[in-house]
Tab-separated table of C-alpha atoms and ligand atoms in Angstrom:
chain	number	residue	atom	x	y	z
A	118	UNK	CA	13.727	-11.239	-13.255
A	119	UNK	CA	16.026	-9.075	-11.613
A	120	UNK	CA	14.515	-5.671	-10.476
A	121	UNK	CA	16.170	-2.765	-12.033
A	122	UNK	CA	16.137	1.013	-12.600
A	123	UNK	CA	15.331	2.119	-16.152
A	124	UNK	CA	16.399	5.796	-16.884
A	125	UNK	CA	13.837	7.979	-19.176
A	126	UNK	CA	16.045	9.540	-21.640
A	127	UNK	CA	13.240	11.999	-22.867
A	128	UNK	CA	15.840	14.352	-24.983
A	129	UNK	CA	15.505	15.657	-28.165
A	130	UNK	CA	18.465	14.710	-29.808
A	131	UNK	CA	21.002	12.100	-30.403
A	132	UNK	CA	23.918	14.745	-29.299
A	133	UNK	CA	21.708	15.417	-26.016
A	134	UNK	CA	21.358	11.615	-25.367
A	135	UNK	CA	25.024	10.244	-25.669
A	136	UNK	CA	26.673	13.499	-23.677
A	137	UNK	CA	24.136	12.738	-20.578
A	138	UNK	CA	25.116	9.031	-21.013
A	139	UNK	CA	28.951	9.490	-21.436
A	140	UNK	CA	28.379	11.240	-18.051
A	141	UNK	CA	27.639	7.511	-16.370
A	142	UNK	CA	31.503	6.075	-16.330
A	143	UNK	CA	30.873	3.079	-14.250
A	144	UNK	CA	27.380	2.266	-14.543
A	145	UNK	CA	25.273	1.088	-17.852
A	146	UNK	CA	22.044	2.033	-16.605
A	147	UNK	CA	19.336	0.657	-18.664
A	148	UNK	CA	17.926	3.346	-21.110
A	149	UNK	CA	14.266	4.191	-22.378
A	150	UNK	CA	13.916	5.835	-25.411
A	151	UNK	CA	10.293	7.160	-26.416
A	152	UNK	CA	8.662	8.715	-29.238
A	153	UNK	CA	10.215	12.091	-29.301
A	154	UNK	CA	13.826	10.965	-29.245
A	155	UNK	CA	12.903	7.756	-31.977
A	156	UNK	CA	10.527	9.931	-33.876
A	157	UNK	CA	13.825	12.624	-34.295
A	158	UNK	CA	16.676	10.076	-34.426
A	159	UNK	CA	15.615	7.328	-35.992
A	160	UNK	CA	16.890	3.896	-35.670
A	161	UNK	CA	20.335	4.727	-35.680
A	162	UNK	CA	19.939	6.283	-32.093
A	163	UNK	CA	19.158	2.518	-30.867
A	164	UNK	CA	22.173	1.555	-32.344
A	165	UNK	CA	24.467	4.047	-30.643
A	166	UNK	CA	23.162	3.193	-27.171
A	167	UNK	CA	23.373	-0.757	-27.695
A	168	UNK	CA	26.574	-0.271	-29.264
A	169	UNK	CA	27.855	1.448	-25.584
A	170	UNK	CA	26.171	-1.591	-23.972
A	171	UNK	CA	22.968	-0.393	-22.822
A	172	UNK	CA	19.961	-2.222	-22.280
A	173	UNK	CA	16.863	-0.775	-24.401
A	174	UNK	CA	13.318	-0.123	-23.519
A	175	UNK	CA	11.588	1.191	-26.743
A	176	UNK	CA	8.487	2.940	-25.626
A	177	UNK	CA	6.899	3.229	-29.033
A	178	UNK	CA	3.250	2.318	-28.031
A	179	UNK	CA	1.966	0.768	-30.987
A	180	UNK	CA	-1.650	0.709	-31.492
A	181	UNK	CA	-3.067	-0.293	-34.876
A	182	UNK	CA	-4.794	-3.200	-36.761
A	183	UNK	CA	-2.986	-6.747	-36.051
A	184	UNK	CA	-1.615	-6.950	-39.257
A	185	UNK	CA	-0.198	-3.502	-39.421
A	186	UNK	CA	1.246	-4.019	-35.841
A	187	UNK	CA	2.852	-7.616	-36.569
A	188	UNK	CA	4.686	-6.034	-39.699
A	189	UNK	CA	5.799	-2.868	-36.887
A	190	UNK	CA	6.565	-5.474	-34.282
A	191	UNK	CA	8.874	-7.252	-37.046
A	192	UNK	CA	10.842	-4.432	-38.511
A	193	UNK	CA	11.671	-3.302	-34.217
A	194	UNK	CA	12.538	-7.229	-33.820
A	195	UNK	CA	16.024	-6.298	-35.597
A	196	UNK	CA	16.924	-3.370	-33.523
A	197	UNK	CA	18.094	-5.726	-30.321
A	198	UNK	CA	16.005	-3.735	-28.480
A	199	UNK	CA	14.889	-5.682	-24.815
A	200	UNK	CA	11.609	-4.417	-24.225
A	201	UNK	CA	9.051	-3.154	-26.578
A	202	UNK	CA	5.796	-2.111	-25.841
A	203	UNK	CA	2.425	-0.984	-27.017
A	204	UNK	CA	-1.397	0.069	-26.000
A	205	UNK	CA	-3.444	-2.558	-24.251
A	206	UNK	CA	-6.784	-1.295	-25.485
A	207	UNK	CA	-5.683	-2.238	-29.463
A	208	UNK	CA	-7.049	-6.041	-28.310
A	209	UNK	CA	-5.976	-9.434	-27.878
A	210	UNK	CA	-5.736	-10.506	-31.364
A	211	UNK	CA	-3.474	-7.202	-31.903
A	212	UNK	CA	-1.532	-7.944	-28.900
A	213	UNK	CA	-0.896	-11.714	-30.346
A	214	UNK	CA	0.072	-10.638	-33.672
A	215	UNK	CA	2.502	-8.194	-32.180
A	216	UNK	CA	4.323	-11.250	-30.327
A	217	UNK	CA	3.945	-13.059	-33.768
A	218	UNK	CA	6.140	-10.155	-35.568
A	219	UNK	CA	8.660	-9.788	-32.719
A	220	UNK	CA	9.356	-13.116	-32.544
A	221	UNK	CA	13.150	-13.673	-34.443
A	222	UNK	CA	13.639	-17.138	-37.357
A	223	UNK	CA	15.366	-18.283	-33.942
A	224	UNK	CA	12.979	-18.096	-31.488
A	225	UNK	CA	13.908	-15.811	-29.523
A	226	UNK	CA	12.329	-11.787	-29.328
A	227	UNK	CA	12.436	-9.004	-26.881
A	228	UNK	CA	10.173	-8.349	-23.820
A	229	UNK	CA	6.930	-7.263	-24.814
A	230	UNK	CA	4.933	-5.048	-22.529
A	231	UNK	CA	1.028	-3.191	-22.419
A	232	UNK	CA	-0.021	-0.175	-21.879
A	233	UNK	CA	-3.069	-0.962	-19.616
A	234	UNK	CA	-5.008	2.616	-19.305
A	235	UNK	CA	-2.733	5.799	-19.621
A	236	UNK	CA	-2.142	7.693	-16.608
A	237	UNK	CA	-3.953	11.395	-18.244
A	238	UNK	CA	-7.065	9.685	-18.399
A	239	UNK	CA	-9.089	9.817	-15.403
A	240	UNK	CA	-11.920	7.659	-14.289
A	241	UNK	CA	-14.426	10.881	-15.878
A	242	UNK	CA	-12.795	10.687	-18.941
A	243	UNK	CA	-12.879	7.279	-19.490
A	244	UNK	CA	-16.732	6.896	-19.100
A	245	UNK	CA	-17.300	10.537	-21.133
A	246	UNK	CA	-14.887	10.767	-23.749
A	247	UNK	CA	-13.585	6.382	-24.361
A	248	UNK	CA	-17.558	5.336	-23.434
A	249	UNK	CA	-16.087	2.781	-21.436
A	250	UNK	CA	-18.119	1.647	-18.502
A	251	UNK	CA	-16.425	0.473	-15.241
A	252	UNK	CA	-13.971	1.157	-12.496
A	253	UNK	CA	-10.520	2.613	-13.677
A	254	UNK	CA	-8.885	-0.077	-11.607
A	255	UNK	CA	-10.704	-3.128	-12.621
A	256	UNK	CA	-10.338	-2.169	-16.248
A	257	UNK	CA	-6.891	-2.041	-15.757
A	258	UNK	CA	-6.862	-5.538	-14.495
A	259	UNK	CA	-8.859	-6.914	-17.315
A	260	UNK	CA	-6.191	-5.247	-19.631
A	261	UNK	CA	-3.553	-6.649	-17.829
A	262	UNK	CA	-5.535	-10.171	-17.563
A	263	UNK	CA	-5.634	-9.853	-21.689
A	264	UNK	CA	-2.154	-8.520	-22.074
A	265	UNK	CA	-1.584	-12.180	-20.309
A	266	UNK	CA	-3.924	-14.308	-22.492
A	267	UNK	CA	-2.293	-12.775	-25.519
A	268	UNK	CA	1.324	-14.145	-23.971
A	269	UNK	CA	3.084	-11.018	-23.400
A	270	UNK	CA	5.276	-10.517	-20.408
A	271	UNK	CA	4.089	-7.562	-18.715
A	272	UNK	CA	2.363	-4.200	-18.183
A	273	UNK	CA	3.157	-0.488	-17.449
A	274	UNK	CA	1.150	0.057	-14.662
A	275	UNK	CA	1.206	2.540	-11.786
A	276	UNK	CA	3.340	1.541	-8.970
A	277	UNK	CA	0.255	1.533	-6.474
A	278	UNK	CA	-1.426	-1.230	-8.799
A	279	UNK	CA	2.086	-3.255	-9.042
A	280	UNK	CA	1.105	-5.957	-5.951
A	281	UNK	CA	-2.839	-6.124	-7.708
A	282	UNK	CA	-1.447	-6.885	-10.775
A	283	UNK	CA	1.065	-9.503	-9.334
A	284	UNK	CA	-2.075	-10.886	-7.253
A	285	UNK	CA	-4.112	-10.851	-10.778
A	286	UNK	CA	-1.928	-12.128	-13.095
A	287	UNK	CA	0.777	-13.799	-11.351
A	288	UNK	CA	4.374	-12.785	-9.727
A	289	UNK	CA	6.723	-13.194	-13.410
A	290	UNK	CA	4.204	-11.018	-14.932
A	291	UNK	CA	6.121	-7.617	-15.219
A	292	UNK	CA	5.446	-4.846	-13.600
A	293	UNK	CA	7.064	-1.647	-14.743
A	294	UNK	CA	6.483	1.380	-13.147
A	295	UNK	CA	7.008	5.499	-13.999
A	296	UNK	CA	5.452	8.434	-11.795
A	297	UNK	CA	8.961	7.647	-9.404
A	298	UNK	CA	9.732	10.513	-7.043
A	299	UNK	CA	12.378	10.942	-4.351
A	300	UNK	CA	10.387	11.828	-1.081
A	301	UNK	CA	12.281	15.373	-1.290
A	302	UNK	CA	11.782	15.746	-4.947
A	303	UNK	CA	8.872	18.046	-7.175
A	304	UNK	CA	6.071	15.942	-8.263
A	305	UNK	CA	5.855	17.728	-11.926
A	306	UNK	CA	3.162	16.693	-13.824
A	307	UNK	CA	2.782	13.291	-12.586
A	308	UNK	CA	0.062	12.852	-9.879
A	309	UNK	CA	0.260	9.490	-8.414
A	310	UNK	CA	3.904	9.549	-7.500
A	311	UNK	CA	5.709	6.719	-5.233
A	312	UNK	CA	9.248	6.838	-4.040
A	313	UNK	CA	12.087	3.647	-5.131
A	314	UNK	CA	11.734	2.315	-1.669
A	315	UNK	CA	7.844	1.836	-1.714
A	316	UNK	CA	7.963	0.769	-5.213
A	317	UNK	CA	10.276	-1.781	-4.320
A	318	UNK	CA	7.960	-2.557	-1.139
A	319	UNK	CA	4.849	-3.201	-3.813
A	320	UNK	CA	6.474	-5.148	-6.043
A	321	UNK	CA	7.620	-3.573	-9.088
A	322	UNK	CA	10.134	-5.221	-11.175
A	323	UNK	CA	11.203	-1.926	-13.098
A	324	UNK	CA	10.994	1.227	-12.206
A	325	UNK	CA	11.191	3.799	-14.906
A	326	UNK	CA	12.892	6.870	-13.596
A	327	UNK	CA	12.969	10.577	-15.412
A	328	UNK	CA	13.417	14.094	-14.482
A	329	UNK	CA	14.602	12.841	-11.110
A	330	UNK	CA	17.584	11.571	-13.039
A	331	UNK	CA	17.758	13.667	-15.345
A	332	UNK	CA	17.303	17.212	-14.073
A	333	UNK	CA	19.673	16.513	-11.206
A	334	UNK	CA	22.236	18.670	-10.600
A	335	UNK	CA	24.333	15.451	-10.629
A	336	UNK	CA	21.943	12.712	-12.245
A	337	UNK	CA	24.973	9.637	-11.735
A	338	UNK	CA	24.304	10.439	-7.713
A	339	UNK	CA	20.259	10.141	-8.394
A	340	UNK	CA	21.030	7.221	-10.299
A	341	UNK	CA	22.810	5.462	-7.447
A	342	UNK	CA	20.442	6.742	-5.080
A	343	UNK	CA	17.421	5.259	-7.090
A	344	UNK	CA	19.480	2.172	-7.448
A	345	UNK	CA	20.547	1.623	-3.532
A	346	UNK	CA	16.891	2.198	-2.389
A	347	UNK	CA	15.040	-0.171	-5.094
A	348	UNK	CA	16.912	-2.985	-6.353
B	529	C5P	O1	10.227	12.516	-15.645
B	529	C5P	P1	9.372	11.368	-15.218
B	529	C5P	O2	10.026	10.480	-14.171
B	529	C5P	O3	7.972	11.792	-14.816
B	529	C5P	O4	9.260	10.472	-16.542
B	529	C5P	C1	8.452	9.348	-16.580
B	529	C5P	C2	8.592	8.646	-17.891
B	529	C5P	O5	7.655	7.574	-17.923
B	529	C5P	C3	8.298	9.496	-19.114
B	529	C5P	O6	9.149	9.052	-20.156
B	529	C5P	C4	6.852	9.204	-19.442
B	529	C5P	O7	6.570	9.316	-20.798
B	529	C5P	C5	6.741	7.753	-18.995
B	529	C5P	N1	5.382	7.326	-18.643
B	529	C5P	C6	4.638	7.882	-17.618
B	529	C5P	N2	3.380	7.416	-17.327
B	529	C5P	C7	2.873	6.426	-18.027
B	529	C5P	C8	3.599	5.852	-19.068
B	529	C5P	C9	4.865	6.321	-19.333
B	529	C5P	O8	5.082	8.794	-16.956
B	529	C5P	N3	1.686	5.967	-17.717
């Protein structure tokens, strides 16, 4: 798979979206579009993007029973999007029935990706609040190593666990990465930041790319930039 930059499109509205995108004349980055801007929009905001040629990460994270998730998994199957994700931690026999209901009459069906352990919860939290016993990192590979067993495609990970997860669960198993900085850049709220160039240098195949898109003063420049120093 061909590494790529995907760009977080964490507005609030359709109008918002489409005016940042028209700003992109000769590029068709590949989009994410999360909860906020799906929860607001609706379907019809996938359609607009695809229908300027976009690719499509939908970062729903679903997380319920199997059969509840399958039925999810199915109605997103006719969207076109080509990546989908959801929450690690739901299990393997969730994770299966999600490929199940993604999976078109023809065969074919978009990425599918895990969440392995968000990045707000810390190694206290996990043990206190989730009562899960363990190292942070090694749960995250036995997340990963399920995501695997139930035949998806790939994780979200961190960029620093991008070449563990590669070593883990072999080098087509996706890695795509947020918390991207430019080494001049504000961290925000992200903690565990890592610029394109080392991302590249670990080994992720996507990075997912925000406010340092986004918030530019000219976010086509970032764009480039991110592009020229990771793919
Ligand atoms: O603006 P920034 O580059 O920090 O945006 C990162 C994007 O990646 C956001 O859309 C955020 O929701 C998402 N994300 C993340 N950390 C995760 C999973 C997703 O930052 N563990």
């Amino acid at each position: 798979m061909k590494r790529d930059v995907i760009v977080a499109c964490d507005f609030s509205s359709m109008e918002e979206t489409l005016s940042f995108l028209d700003r992109f004349e000769e590029e068709k980055p590949f989009v994410k579009i999360g909860m906020e801007l799906f929860y607001s929009e609706g379907p019809e905001i996938v359609r607009q993007i695809k229908n300027r040629g976009h690719r499509i990460f939908l970062d729903l994270k679903l997380h319920d029973i199997p059969n509840t998730v399958q039925k999810a998994m199915k109605a997103l199957s006719g969207l076109d999007v080509d990546i989908c994700n959801l929450h690690a931690g739901g299990g393997i026999e969730m994770m299966k029935a999600a490929v199940k209901g993604l999976t078109r009459e023809d065969g074919t069906r978009p990425l599918l990706i895990a969440v392995t352990m968000l990045t707000s919860i810390d190694q206290e939290m996990m043990e206190k609040e989730l009562k899960i016993k363990g190292e942070l990192p090694e749960i995250v590979m036995e997340y990963a190593k399920n995501a695997k067993e139930a035949g998806l495609d790939g994780v979200v990970c961190s960029p620093l666990e991008a070449a563990k997860v590669h070593e883990v669960c072999g080098d087509s198993f996706l890695t795509v990465t947020p918390g991207i900085r430019f080494a001049d850049d504000a961290k925000g709220d992200q903690q565990r930041v890592t610029t394109p160039a080392k991302a590249k240098e670990i080994g992720s195949d996507f990075i997912v790319v925000g406010r340092s898109i986004t918030a530019a003063a000219d976010p086509v420049a970032a764009y480039r930039r991110c592009v020229s120093e990771f793919c």
